[in-house]
Coordinates of C-alpha atoms and ligand atoms in Angstrom, one line a residue:
X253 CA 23.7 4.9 -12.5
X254 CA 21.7 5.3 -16.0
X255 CA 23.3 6.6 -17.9
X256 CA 23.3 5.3 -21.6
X257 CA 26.8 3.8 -23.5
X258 CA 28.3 6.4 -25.4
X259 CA 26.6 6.7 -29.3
X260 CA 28.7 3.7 -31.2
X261 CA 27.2 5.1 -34.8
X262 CA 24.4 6.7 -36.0
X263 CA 21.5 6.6 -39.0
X264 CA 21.5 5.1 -41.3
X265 CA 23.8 2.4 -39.4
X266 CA 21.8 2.7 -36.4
X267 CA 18.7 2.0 -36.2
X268 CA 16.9 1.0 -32.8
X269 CA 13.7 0.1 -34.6
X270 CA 15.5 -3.2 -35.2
X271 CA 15.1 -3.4 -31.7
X272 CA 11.4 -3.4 -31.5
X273 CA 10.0 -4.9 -35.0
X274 CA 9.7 -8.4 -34.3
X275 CA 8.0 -9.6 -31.5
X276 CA 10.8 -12.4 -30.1
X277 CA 13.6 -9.5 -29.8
X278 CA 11.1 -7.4 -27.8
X279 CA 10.9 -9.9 -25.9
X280 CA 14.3 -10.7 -25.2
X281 CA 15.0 -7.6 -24.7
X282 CA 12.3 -7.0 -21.9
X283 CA 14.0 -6.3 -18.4
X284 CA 11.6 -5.1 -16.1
X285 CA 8.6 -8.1 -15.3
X286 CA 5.6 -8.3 -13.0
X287 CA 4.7 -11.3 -11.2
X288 CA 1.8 -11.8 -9.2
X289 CA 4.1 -12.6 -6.5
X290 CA 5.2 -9.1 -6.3
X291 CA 1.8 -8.2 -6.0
X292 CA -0.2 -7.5 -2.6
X293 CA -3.9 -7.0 -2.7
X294 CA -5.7 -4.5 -0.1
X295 CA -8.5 -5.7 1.9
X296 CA -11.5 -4.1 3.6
X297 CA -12.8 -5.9 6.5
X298 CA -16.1 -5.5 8.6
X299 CA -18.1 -6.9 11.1
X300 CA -21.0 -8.4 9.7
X301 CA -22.2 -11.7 8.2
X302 CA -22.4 -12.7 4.4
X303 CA -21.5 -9.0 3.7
X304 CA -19.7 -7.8 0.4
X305 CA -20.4 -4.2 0.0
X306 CA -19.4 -2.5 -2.7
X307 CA -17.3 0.7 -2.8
X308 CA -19.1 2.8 -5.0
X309 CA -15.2 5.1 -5.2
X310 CA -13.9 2.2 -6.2
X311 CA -16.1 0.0 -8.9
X312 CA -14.8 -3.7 -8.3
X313 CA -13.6 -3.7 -4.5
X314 CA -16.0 -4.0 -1.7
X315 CA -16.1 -4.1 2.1
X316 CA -15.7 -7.9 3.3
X317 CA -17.4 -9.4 6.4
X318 CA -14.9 -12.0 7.7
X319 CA -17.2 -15.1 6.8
X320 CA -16.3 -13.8 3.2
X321 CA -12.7 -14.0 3.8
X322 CA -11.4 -18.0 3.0
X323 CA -13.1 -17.9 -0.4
X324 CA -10.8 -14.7 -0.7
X325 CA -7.6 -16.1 0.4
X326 CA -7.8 -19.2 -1.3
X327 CA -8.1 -17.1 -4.6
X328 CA -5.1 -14.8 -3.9
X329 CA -3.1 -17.9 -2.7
X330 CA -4.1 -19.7 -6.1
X331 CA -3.0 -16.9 -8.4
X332 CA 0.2 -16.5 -6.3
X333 CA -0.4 -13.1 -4.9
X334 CA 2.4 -11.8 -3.2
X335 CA -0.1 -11.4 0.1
X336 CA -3.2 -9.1 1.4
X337 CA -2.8 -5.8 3.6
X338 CA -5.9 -5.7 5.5
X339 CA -7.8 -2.6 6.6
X340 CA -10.1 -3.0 9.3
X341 CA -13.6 -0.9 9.8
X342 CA -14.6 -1.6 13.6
X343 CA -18.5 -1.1 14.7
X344 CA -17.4 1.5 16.9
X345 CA -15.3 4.4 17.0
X346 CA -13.9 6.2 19.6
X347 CA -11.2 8.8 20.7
X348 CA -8.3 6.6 20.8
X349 CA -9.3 3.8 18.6
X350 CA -9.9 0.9 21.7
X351 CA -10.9 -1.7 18.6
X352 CA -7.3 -1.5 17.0
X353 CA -5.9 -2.9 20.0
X354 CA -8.6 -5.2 20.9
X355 CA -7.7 -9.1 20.4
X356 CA -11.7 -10.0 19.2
X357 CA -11.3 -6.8 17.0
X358 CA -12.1 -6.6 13.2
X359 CA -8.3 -7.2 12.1
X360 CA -7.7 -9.8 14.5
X361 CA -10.5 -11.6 13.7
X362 CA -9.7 -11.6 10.4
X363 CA -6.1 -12.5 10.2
X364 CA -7.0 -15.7 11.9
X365 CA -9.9 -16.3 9.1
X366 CA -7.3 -16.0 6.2
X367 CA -4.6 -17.8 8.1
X368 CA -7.0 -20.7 8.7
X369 CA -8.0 -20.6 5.0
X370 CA -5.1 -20.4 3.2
X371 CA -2.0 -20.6 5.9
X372 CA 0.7 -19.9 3.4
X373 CA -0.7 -16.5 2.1
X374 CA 1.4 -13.3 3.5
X375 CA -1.0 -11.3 5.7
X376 CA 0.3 -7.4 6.3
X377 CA -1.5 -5.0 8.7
X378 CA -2.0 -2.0 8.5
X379 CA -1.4 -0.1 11.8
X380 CA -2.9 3.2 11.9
X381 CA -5.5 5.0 14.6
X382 CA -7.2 6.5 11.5
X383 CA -9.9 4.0 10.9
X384 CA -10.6 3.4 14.8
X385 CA -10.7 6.9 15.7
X386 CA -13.9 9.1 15.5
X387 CA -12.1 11.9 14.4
X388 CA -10.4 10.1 11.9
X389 CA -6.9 10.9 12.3
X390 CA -4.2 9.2 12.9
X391 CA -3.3 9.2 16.1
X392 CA -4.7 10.6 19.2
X393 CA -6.0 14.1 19.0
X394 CA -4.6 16.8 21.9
X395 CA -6.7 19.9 22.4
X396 CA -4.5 20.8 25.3
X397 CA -2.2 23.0 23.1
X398 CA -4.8 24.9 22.3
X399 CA -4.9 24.0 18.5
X400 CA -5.3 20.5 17.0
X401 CA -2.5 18.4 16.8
X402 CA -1.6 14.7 16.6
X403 CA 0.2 14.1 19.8
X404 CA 3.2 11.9 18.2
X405 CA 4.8 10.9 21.3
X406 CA 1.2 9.6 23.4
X407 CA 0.1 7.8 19.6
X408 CA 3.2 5.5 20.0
X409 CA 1.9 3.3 22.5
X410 CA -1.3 3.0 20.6
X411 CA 0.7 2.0 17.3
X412 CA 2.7 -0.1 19.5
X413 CA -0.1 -2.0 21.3
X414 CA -2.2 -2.3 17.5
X415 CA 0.7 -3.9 16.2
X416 CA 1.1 -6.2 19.2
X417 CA -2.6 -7.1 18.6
X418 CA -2.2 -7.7 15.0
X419 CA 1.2 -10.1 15.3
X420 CA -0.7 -12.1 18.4
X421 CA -3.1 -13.0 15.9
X422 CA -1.3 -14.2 13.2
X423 CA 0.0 -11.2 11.2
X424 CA 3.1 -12.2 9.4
X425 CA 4.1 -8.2 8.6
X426 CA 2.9 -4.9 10.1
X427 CA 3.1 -2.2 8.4
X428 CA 2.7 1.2 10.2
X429 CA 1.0 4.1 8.0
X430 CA 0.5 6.9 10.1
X431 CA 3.4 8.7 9.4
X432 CA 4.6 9.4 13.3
X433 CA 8.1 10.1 14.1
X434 CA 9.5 7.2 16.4
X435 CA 6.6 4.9 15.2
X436 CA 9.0 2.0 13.9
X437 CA 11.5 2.3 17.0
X438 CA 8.0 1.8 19.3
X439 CA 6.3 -1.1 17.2
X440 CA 9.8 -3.1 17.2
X441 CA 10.1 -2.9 21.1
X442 CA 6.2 -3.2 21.4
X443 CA 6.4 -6.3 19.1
X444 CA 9.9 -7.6 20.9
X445 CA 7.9 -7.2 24.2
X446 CA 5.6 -9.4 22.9
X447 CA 7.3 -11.8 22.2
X448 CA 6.9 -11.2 18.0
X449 CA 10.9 -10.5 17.6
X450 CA 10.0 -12.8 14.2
X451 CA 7.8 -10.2 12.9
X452 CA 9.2 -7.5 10.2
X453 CA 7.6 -4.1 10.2
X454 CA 7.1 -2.7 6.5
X455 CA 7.0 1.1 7.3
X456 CA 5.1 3.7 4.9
X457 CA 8.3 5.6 5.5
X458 CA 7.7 8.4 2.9
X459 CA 3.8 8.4 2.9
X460 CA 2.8 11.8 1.3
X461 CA -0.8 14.2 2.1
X462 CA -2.4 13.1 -1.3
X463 CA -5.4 13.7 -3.0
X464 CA -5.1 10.5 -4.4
X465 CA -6.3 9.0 -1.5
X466 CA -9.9 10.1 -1.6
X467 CA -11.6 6.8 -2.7
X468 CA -9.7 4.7 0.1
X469 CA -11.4 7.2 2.7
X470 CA -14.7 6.2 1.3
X471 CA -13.9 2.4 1.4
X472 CA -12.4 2.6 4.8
X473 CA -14.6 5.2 6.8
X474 CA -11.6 6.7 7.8
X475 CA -12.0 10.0 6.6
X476 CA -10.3 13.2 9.0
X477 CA -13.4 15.2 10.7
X478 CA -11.6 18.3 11.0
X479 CA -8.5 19.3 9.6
X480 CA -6.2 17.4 7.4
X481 CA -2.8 15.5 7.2
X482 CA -0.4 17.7 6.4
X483 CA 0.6 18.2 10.1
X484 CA 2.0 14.5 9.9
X485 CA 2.0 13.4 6.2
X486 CA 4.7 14.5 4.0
X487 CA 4.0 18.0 1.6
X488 CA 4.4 16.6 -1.7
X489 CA 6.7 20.1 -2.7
X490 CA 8.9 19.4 -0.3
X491 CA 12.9 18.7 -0.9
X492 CA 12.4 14.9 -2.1
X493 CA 15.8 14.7 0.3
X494 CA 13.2 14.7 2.8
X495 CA 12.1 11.5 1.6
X496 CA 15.3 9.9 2.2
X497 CA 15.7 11.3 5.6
X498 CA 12.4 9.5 6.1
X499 CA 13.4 6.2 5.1
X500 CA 16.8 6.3 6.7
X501 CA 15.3 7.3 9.9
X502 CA 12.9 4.3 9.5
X503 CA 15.6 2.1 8.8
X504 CA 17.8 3.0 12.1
X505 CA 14.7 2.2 14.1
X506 CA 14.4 -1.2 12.5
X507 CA 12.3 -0.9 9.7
X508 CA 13.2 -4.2 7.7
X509 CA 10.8 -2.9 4.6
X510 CA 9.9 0.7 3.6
X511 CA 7.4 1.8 1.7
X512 CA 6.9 5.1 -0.7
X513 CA 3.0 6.0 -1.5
X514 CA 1.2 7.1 -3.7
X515 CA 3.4 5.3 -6.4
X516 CA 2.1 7.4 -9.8
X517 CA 2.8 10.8 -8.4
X518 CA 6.0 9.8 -7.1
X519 CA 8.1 7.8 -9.2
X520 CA 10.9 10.0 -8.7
X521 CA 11.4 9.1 -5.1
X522 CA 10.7 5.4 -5.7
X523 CA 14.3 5.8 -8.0
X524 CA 16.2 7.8 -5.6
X525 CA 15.0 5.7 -2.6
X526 CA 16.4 2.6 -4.8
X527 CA 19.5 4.0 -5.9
X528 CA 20.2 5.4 -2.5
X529 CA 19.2 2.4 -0.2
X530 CA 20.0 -1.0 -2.8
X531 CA 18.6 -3.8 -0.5
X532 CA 16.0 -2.4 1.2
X533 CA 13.2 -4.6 0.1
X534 CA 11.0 -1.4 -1.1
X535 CA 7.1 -1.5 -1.7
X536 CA 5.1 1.0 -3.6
X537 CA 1.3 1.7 -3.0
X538 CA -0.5 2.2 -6.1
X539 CA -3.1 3.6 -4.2
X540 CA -6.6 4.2 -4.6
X541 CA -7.1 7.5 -6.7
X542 CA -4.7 5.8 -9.3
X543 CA -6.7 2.9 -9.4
X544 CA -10.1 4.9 -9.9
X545 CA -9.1 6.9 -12.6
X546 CA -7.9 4.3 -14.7
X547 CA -11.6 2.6 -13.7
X548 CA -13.6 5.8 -14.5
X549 CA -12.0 6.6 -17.7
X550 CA -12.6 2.8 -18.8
X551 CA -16.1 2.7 -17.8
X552 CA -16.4 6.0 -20.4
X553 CA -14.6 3.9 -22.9
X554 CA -12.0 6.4 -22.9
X555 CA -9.1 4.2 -22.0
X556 CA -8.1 0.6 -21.8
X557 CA -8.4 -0.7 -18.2
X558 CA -5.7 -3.9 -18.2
X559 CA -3.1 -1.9 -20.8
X560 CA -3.5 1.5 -18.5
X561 CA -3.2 -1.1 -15.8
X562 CA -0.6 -2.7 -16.4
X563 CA 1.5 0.0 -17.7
X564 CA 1.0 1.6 -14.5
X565 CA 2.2 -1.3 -12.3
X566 CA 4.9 -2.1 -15.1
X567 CA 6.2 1.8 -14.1
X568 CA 6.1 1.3 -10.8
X569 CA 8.4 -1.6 -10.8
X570 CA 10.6 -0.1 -13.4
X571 CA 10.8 3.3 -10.8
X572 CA 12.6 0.6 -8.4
X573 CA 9.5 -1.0 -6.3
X574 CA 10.1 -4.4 -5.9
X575 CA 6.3 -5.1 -4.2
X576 CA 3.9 -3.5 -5.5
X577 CA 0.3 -2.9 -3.3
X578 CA -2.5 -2.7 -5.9
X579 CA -6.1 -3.0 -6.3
X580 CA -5.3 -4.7 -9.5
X581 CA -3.4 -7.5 -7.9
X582 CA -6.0 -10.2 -8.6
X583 CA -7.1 -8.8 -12.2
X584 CA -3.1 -8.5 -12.8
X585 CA -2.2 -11.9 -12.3
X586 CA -5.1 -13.4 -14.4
X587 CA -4.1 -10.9 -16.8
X588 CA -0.3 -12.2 -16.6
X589 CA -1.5 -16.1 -16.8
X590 CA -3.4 -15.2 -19.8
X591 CA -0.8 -13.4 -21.6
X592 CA 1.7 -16.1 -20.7
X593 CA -0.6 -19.2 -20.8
Ligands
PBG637 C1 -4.2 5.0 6.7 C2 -4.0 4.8 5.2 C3 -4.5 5.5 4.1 C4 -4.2 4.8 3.0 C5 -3.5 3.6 3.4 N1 -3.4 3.7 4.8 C6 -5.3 6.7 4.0 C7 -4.8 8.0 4.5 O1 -3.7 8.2 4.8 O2 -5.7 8.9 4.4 C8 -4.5 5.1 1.5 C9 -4.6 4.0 0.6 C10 -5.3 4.3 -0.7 O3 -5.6 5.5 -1.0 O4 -5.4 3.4 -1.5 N2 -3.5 6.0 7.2

């Protein structure tokens, strides 16, 4: 699909550096853009009042109480962000996650703040059990086996009723990262049931067990008790083929988006999930390790934060995500009105 035209000449005759010398031919010659619109910013929601706690993992993002929410929106509607994805932390915890599915919890509450404040802005969930349940995995936990396991099949209805919950309020996208089989099949009748046939489900369809996610776990309290993920998350040395089983799977169950995550560490199956599936609308999650290494090494004044930044979210895009979730998607789009202003 890329391959390069076949050598017409070569040096002296050829040189690409006439390519690159002046400034106006780079220019023209630049194919892959970001846009703030293909950007969607992550936020942390709490209970609380006037609260904007900072996430010491990850220097510039904090913890929001819902109050703090409109002055939010109104920014990311102003730059032109493409949406938020919210994450909610309830006040209490418990073996199934009961606040996920509650109508006056953290996420609902907050979808309608944001869709009061700026009613245009895209607002994704995310649908998980992990930061509802006091275990901290991501579904609901059965001893009964003997060992610890994620039972799949009795998280569905969980996943099912969160997403329900979510779309009631206002949610105009849920987006399921818990990485269950059948999840997608259950949220679209859960959703149809409810009478949200009009919402799309963005699945994390080939979400991998990452290291990279150790900051997030910080910011949302969501971190396992016991164990790990790598009963349920994908093992980053498996056959990337798997990857595409995962999205196609995803996409017979009605998945209308799908999502690949981390982004960095996995560029290569962002390209084969766009050459293989042209027309999915596919997102990538530039998740939160990448964004706090690029932060760190700044703070040392060992690297540039807004080139490192934006060369990361320019590689993304190039790798075939069309929506990109970032940390950076407010700092991106100033950074792309300044440059282009
Ligand atoms: C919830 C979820 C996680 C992230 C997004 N949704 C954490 C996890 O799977 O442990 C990570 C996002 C990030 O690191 O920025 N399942």
């Amino acid at each position: 699909m890329h391959t390069s035209p076949a050598p017409s000449g070569s040096f002296p005759s050829v040189r690409l550096r006439r390519l690159r010398q002046q400034p106006a031919v780079r220019a023209l010659l630049q194919e892959t853009r970001l846009t703030a619109g293909n950007l969607v910013l992550p936020l942390f929601v709490r209970h609380g009042d006037r609260m904007r706690v900072p996430i010491g993992s990850m220097p510039g993002q904090f913890q929001l109480s819902v109050d703090q929410l409109a002055a939010e929106a109104r920014e990311a509607a102003e730059l032109g962000l493409g949406g938020v994805i919210l994450f909610g932390i309830p006040e209490h915890k418990d073996a199934v996650g009961s606040e996920a599915m509650s109508d006056v919890g953290i996420v609902s509450l907050a979808v309608q703040a944001i869709k009061k404040a700026a009613p245009d802005l895209l607002v994704i969930t995310d649908v998980c059990c992990c930061e509802y349940t006091d275990h901290g995995h991501c579904g609901i936990v059965n001893k009964k086996t003997g060992r610890t396991d994620v039972d799949n099949d009795a998280t569905l209805e969980l996943l099912a009723r969160q997403a329900a919950t979510h779309a009631r309020a206002g949610a105009d996208v849920v987006a399921p990262s818990g990485m269950m089989d059948g999840m997608v099949a259950a949220i679209r009748a859960g959703l149809d049931g409810a009478g949200a046939g009009h919402v799309p489900i963005l699945s994390y369809a080939a979400k991998y067990a990452s290291a990279f996610y150790g900051p997030f776990r910080e910011a949302a309290e969501s971190a396992p008790q016991f164990g790990d993920r790598r009963g349920y998350q994908m093992d980053p040395a498996a056959d990337p083929g798997q990857a595409l089983r995962e999205v196609e799977l995803d996409l017979a169950e009605g998945a209308d988006m799908i999502m690949v995550k981390p982004a960095l560490a996995y560029l290569d199956i962002l390209r084969s999930v766009r050459d293989r599936f042209p027309g999915v609308p596919l997102a990538a999650y530039n998740v939160s390790g990448e964004y706090s290494m690029i932060k760190a090494a700044a703070a040392q004044g060992w690297l540039d934060e807004r080139g490192a930044a934006l060369e990361s979210l320019l590689a993304i895009r190039r790798a075939g995500a069309g929506i990109v979730l970032t940390y950076w998607a407010k700092q991106a789009a100033k950074w792309l009105a300044e440059a282009n202003g």
